[in-house]
mmCIF file of C-alpha atoms and ligand atoms in Angstrom:
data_model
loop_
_atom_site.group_PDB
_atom_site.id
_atom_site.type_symbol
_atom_site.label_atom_id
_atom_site.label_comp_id
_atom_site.label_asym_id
_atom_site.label_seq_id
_atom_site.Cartn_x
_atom_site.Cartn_y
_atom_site.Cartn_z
ATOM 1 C CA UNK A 1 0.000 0.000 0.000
ATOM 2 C CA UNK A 2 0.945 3.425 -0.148
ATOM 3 C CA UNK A 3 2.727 5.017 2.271
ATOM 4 C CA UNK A 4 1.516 8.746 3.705
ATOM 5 C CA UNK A 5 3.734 10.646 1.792
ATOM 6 C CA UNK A 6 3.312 8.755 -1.289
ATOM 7 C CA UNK A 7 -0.242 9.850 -1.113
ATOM 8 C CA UNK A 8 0.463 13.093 0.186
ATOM 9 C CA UNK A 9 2.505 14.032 -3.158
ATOM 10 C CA UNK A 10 0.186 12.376 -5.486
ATOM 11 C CA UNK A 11 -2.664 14.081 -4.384
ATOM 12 C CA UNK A 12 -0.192 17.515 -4.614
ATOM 13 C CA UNK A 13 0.975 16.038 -7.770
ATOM 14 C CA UNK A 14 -3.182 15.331 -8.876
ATOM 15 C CA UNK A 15 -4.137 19.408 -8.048
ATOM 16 C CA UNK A 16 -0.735 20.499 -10.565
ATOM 17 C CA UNK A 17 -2.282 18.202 -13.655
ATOM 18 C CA UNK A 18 -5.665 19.725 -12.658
ATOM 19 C CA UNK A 19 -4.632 23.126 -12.409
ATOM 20 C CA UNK A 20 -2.813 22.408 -15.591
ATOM 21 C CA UNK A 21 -5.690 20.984 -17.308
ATOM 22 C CA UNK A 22 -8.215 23.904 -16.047
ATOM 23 C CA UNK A 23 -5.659 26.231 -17.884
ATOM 24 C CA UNK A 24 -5.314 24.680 -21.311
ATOM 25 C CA UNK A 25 -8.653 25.804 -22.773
ATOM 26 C CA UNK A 26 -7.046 29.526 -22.352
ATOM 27 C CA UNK A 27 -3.908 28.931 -24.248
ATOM 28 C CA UNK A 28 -4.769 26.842 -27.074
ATOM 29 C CA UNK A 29 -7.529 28.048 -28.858
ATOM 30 C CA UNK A 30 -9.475 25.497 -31.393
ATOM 31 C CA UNK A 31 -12.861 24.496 -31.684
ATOM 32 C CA UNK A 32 -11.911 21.501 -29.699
ATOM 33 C CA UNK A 33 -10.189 22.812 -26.983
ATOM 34 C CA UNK A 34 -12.835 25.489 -26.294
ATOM 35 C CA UNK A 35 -15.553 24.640 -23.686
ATOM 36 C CA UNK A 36 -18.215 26.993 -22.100
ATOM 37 C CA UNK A 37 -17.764 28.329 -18.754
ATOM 38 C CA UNK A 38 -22.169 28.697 -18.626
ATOM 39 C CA UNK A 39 -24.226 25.395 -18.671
ATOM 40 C CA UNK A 40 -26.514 24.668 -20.880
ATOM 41 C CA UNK A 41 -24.220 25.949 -23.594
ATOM 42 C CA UNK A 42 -23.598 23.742 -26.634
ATOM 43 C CA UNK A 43 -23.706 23.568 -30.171
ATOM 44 C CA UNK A 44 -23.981 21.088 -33.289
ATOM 45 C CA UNK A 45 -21.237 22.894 -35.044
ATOM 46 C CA UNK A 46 -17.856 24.397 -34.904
ATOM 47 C CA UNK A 47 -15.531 26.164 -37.391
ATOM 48 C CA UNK A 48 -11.758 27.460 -37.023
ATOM 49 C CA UNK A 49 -12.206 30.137 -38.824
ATOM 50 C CA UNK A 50 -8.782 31.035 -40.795
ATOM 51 C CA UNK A 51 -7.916 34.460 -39.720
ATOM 52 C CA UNK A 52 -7.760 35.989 -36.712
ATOM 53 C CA UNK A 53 -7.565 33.067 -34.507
ATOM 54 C CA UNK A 54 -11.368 33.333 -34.366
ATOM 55 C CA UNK A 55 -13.969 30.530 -33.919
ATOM 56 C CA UNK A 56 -17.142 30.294 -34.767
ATOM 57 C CA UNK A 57 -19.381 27.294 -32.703
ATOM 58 C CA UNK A 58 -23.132 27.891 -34.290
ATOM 59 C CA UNK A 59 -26.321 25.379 -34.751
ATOM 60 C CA UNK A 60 -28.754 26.549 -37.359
ATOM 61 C CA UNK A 61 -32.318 25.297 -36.296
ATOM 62 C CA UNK A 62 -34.641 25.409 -39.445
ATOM 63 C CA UNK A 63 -37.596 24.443 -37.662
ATOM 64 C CA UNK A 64 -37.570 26.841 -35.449
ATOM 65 C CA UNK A 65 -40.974 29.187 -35.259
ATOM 66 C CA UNK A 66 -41.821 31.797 -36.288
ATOM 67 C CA UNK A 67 -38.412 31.824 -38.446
ATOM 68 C CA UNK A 68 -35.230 29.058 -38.516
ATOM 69 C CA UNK A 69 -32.842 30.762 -36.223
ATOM 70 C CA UNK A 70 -29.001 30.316 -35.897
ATOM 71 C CA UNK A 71 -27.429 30.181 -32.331
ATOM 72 C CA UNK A 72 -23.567 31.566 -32.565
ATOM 73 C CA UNK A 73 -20.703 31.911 -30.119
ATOM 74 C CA UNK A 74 -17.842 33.712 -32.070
ATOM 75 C CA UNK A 75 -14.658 33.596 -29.918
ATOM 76 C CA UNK A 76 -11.547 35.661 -30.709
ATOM 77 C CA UNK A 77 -8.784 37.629 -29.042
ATOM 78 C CA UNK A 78 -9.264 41.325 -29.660
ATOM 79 C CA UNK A 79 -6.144 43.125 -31.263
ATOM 80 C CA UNK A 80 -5.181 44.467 -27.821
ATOM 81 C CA UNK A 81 -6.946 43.747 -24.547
ATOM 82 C CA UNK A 82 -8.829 47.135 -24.803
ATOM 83 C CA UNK A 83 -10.376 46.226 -28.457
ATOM 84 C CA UNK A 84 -13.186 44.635 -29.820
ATOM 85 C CA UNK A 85 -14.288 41.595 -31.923
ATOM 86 C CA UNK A 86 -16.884 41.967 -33.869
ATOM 87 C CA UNK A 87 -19.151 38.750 -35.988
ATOM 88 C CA UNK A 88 -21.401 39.837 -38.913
ATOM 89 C CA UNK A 89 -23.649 37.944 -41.446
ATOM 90 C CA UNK A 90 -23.979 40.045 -45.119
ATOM 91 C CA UNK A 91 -26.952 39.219 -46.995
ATOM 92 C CA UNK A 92 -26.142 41.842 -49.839
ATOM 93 C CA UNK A 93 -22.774 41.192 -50.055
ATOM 94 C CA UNK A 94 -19.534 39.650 -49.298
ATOM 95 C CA UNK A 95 -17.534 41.897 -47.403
ATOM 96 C CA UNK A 96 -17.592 44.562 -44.556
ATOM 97 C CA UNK A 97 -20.802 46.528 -46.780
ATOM 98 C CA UNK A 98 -24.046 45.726 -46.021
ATOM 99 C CA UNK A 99 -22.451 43.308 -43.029
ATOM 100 C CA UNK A 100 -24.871 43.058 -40.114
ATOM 101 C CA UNK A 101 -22.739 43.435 -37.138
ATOM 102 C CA UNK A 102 -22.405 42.193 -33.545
ATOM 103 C CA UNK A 103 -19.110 44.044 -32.217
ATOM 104 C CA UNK A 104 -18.654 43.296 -28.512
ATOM 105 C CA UNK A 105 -15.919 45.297 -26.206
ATOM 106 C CA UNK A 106 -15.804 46.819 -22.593
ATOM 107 C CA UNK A 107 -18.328 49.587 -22.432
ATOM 108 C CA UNK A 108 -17.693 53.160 -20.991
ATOM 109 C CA UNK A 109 -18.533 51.762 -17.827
ATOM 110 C CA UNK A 110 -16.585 48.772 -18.036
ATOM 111 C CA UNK A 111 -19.040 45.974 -18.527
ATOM 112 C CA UNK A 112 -18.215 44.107 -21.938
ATOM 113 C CA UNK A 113 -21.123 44.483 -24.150
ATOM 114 C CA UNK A 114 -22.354 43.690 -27.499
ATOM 115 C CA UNK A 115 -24.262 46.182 -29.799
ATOM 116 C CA UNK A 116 -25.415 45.894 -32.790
ATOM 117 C CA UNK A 117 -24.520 47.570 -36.261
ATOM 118 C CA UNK A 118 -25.474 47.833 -39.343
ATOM 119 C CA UNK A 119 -22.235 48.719 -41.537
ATOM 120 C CA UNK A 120 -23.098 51.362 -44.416
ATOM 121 C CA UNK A 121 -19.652 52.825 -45.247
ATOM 122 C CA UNK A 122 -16.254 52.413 -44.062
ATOM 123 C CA UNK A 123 -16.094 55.796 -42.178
ATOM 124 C CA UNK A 124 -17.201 55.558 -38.697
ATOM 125 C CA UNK A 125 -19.940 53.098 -37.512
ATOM 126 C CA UNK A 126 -23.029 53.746 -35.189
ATOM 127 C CA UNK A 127 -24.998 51.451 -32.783
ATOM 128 C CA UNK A 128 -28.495 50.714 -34.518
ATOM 129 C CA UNK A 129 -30.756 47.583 -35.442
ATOM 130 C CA UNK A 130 -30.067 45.268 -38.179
ATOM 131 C CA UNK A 131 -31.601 43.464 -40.989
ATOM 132 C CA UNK A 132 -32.012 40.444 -38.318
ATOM 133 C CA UNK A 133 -33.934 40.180 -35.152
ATOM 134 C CA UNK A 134 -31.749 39.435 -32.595
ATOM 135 C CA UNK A 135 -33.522 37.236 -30.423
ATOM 136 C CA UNK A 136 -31.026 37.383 -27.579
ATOM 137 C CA UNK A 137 -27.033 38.099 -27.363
ATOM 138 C CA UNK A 138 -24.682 39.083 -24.858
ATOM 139 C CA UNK A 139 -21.005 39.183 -24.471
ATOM 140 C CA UNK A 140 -17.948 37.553 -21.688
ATOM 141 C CA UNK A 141 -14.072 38.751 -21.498
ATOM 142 C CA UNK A 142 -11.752 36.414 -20.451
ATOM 143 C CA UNK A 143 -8.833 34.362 -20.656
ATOM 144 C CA UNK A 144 -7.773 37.531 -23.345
ATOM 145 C CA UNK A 145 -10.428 36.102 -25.745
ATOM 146 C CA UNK A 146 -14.168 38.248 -26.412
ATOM 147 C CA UNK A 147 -16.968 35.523 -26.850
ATOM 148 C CA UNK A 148 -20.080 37.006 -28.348
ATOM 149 C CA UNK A 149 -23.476 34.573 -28.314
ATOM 150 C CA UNK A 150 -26.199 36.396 -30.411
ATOM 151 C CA UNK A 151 -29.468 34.076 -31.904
ATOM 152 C CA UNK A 152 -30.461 36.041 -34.956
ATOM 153 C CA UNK A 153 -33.927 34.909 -36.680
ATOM 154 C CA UNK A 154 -33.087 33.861 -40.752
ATOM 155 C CA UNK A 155 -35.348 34.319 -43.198
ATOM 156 C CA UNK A 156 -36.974 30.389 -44.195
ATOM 157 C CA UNK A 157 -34.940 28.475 -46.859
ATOM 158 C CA UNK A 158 -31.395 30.100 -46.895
ATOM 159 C CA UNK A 159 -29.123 27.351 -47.321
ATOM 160 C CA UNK A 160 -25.905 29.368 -46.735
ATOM 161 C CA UNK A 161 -25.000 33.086 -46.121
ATOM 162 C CA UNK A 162 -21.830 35.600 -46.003
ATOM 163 C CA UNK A 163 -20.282 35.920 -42.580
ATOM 164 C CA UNK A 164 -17.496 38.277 -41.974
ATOM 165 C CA UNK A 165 -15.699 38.781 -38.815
ATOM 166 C CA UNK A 166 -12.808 41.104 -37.396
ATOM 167 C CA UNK A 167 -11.082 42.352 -34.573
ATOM 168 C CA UNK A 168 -10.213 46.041 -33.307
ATOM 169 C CA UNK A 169 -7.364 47.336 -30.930
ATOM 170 C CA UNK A 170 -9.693 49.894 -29.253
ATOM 171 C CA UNK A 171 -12.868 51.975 -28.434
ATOM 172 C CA UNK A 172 -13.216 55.731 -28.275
ATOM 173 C CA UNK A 173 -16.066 57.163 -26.241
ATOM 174 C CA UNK A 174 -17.850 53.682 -26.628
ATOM 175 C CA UNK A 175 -17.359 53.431 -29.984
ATOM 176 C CA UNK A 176 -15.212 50.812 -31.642
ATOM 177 C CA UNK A 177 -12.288 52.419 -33.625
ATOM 178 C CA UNK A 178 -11.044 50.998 -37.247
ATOM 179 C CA UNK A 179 -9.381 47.480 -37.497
ATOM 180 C CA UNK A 180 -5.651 47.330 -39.055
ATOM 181 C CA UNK A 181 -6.403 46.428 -42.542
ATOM 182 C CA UNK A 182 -3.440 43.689 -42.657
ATOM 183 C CA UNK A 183 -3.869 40.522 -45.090
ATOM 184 C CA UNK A 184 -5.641 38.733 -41.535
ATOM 185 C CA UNK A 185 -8.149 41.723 -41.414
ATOM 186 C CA UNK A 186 -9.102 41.633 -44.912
ATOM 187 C CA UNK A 187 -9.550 37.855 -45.297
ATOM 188 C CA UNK A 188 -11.704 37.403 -42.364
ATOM 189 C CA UNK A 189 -15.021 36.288 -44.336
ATOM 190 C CA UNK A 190 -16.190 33.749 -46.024
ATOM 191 C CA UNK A 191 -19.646 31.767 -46.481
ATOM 192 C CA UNK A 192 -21.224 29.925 -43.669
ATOM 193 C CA UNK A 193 -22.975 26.549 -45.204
ATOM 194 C CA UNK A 194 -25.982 26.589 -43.056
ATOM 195 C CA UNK A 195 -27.742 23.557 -45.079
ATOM 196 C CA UNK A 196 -25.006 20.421 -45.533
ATOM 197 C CA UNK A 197 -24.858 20.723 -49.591
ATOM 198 C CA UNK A 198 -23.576 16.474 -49.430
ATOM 199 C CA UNK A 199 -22.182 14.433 -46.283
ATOM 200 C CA UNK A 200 -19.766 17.042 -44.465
ATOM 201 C CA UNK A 201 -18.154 16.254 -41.857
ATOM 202 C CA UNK A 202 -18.268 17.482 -38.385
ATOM 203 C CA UNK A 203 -15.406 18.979 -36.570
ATOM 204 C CA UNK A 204 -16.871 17.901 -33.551
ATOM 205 C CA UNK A 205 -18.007 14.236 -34.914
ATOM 206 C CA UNK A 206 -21.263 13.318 -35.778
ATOM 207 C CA UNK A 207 -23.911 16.380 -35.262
ATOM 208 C CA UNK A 208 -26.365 16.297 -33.049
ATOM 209 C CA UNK A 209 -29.995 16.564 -34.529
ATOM 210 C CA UNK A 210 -30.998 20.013 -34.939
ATOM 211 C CA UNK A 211 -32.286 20.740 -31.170
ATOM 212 C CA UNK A 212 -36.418 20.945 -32.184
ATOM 213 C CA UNK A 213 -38.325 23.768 -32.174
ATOM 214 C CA UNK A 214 -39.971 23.602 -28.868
ATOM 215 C CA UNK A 215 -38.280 25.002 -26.004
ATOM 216 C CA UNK A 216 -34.713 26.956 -26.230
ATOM 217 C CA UNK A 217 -35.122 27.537 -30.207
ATOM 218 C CA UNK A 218 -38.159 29.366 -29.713
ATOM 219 C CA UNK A 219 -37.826 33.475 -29.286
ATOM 220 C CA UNK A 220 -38.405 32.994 -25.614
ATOM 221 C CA UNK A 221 -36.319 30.397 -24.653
ATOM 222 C CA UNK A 222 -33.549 32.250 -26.593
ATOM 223 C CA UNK A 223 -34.086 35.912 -25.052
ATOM 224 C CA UNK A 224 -32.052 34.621 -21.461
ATOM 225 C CA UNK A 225 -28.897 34.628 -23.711
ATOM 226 C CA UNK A 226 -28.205 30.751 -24.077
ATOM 227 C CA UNK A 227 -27.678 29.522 -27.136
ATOM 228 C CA UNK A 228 -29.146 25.778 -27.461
ATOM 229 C CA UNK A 229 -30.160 23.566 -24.528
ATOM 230 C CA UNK A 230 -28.339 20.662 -23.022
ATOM 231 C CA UNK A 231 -26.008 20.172 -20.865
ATOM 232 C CA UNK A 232 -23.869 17.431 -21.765
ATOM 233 C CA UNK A 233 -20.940 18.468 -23.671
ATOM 234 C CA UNK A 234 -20.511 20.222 -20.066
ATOM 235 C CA UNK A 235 -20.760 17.129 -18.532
ATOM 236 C CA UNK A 236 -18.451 15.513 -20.478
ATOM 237 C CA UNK A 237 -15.504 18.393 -19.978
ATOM 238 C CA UNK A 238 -16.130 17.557 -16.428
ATOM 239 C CA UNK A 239 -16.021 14.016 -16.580
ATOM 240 C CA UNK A 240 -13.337 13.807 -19.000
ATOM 241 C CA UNK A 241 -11.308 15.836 -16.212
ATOM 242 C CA UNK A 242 -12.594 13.729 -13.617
ATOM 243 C CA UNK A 243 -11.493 10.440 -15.951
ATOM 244 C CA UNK A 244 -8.139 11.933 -16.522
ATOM 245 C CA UNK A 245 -7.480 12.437 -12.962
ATOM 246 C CA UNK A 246 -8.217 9.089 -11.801
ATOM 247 C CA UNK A 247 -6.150 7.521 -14.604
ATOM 248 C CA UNK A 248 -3.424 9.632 -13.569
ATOM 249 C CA UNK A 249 -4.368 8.573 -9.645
ATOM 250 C CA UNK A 250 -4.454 5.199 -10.457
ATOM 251 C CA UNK A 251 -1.221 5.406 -12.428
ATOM 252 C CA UNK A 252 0.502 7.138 -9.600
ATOM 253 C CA UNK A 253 -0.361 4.870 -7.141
ATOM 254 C CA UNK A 254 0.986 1.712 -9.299
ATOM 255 C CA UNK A 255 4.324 3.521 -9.702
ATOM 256 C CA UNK A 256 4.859 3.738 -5.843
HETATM 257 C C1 NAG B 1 -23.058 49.111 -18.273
HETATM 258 O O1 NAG B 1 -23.906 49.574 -19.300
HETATM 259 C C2 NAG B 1 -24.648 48.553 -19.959
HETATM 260 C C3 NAG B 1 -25.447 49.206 -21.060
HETATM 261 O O2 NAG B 1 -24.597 49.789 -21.999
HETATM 262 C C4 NAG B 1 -25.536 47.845 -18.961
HETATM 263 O O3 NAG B 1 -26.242 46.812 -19.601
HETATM 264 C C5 NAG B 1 -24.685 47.275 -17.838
HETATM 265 O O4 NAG B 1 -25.503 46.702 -16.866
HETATM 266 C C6 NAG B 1 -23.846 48.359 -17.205
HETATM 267 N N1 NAG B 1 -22.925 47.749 -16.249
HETATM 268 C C7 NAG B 1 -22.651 48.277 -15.045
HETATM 269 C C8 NAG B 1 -21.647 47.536 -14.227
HETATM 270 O O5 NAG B 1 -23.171 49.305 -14.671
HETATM 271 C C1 NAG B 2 -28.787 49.737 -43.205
HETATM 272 O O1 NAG B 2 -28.218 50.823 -43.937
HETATM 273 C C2 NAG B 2 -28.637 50.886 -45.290
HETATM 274 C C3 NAG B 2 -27.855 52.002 -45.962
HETATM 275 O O2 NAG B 2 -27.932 53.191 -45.238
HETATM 276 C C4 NAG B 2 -30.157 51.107 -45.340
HETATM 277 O O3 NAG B 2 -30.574 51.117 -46.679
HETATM 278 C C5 NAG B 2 -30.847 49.963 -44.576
HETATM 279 O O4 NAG B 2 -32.237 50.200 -44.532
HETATM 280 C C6 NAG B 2 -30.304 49.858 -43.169
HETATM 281 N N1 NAG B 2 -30.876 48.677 -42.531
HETATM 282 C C7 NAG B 2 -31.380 48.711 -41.288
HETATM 283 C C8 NAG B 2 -31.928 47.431 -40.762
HETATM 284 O O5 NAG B 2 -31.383 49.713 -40.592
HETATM 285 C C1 NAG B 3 -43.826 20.906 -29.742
HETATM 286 O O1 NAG B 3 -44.868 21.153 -28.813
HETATM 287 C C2 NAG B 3 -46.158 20.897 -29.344
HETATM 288 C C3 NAG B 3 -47.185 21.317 -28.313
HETATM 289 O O2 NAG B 3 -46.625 21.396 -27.036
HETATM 290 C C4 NAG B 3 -46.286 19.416 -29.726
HETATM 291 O O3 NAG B 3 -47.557 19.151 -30.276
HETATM 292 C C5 NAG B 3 -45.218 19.088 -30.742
HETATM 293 O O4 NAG B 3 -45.233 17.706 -31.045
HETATM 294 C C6 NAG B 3 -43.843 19.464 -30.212
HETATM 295 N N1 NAG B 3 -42.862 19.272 -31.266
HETATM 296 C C7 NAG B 3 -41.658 18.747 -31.047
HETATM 297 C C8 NAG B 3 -40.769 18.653 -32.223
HETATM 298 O O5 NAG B 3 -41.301 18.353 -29.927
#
């Protein structure tokens, strides 16, 4: 059996790997690493974007009533910590006109926030409604990475649509200032294949059905700010950690 010590510096030895693995999330940034710190978040699908080290997790629900919605959590560090990240879908074109913004960054008052825009020109941009109902959205800061969740209403039968996304280094007087217009900043959109045109794979395996219409996808359910219901990918962060722990337990103990 173990002696006291033994146990005493496995179980220090246990806290390091969990502090470790509590951290990783943080530092490497994919759609697979990324987990939600709020339960009952969760999506069917995730895409690493390919600039700006921004992801976008979404589930498109075409049943839902009284329009199909899509559910979104873009996550992406902002140019500096003061900045902004901003998520947009463009149904009249493919680039920063027309886009239909969500730009989230810490408000006058410090809260972070997310405000909606509707992007005319490329002088400077004021808050106002969209082309979209926004049927719920809010914004976190941490871990240096902005994670705006938004559930916009879609008009029935769109297959796909334009999304473009960016990042900002700051915000004057609450509002956000221009992005650097570096190769990064100008490729940052691209179409968002909302209907599977053949079998596509899933970055996250095989999809979960489209969560039905009743409940979360509804206006209602979506106005509290959560994004789809369920609670298991949650779960299973937890109990993965929880599985990797006692594997490491075990394996500690069978080395002394
Ligand atoms: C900051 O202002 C926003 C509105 O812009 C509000 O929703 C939020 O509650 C405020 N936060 C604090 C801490 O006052
Ligand atoms: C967005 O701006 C364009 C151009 O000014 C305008 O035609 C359109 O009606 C605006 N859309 C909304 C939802 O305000
Ligand atoms: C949604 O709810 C209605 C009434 O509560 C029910 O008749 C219907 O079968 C439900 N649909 C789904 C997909 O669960």
């Amino acid at each position: 059996m173990a002696s006291p010590s033994s146990l005493q510096l496995s179980s220090s030895l246990l806290l390091i790997a969990a502090v470790a693995l509590l951290i990783s999330p943080a530092t490497s940034q994919t759609c697979k690493s990324q987990t939600f710190a709020q339960r009952n978040t969760k999506f069917s699908k995730c895409t690493d974007l390919p600039s700006l080290k921004a992801q976008l997790h979404w589930t498109y629900d075409p049943s839902a009533r009284p329009s199909p919605t899509i559910s979104v959590a873009f996550i992406a560090p902002p140019a500096r910590p003061e900045g902004w990240v901003a998520w947009a879908l463009n149904p009249t074109g493919s680039g920063m006109l027309g886009a239909q913004a969500l730009i989230a960054f810490k408000d006058t008052n410090g809260s972070t926030v997310v405000k909606t825009y509707n992007i005319s020109s490329y002088g400077s941009i004021a808050e106002s409604t969209i082309s979209y109902e926004v049927l719920g959205k809010r914004a976190e800061f941490s871990d240096g990475v902005m994670r705006i969740f938004a559930t916009l209403a879609l008009p029935t039968g769109d297959e796909k649509v334009n999304q473009v996304w960016q990042v900002g280094p700051s915000v004057k007087d609450g509002v956000p200032v221009k992005h650097d217009f570096s190769q990064e900043n100008l490729n940052s959109k691209g179409t968002l294949q909302l209907v599977s045109k053949s079998v596509e794979q899933d970055k996250n395996g095989p999809a979960a059905a489209p969560t039905s219409s009743n409940g979360s996808g509804s206006p209602t359910g979506a106005q509290s700010g959560n994004d789809s219901g369920g609670s298991w990918r949650i779960n299973a962060s937890v109990l993965g950690l929880y599985g990797a722990l006692v594997l490491l337990g075990v394996s500690l103990f069978l080395g002394f």
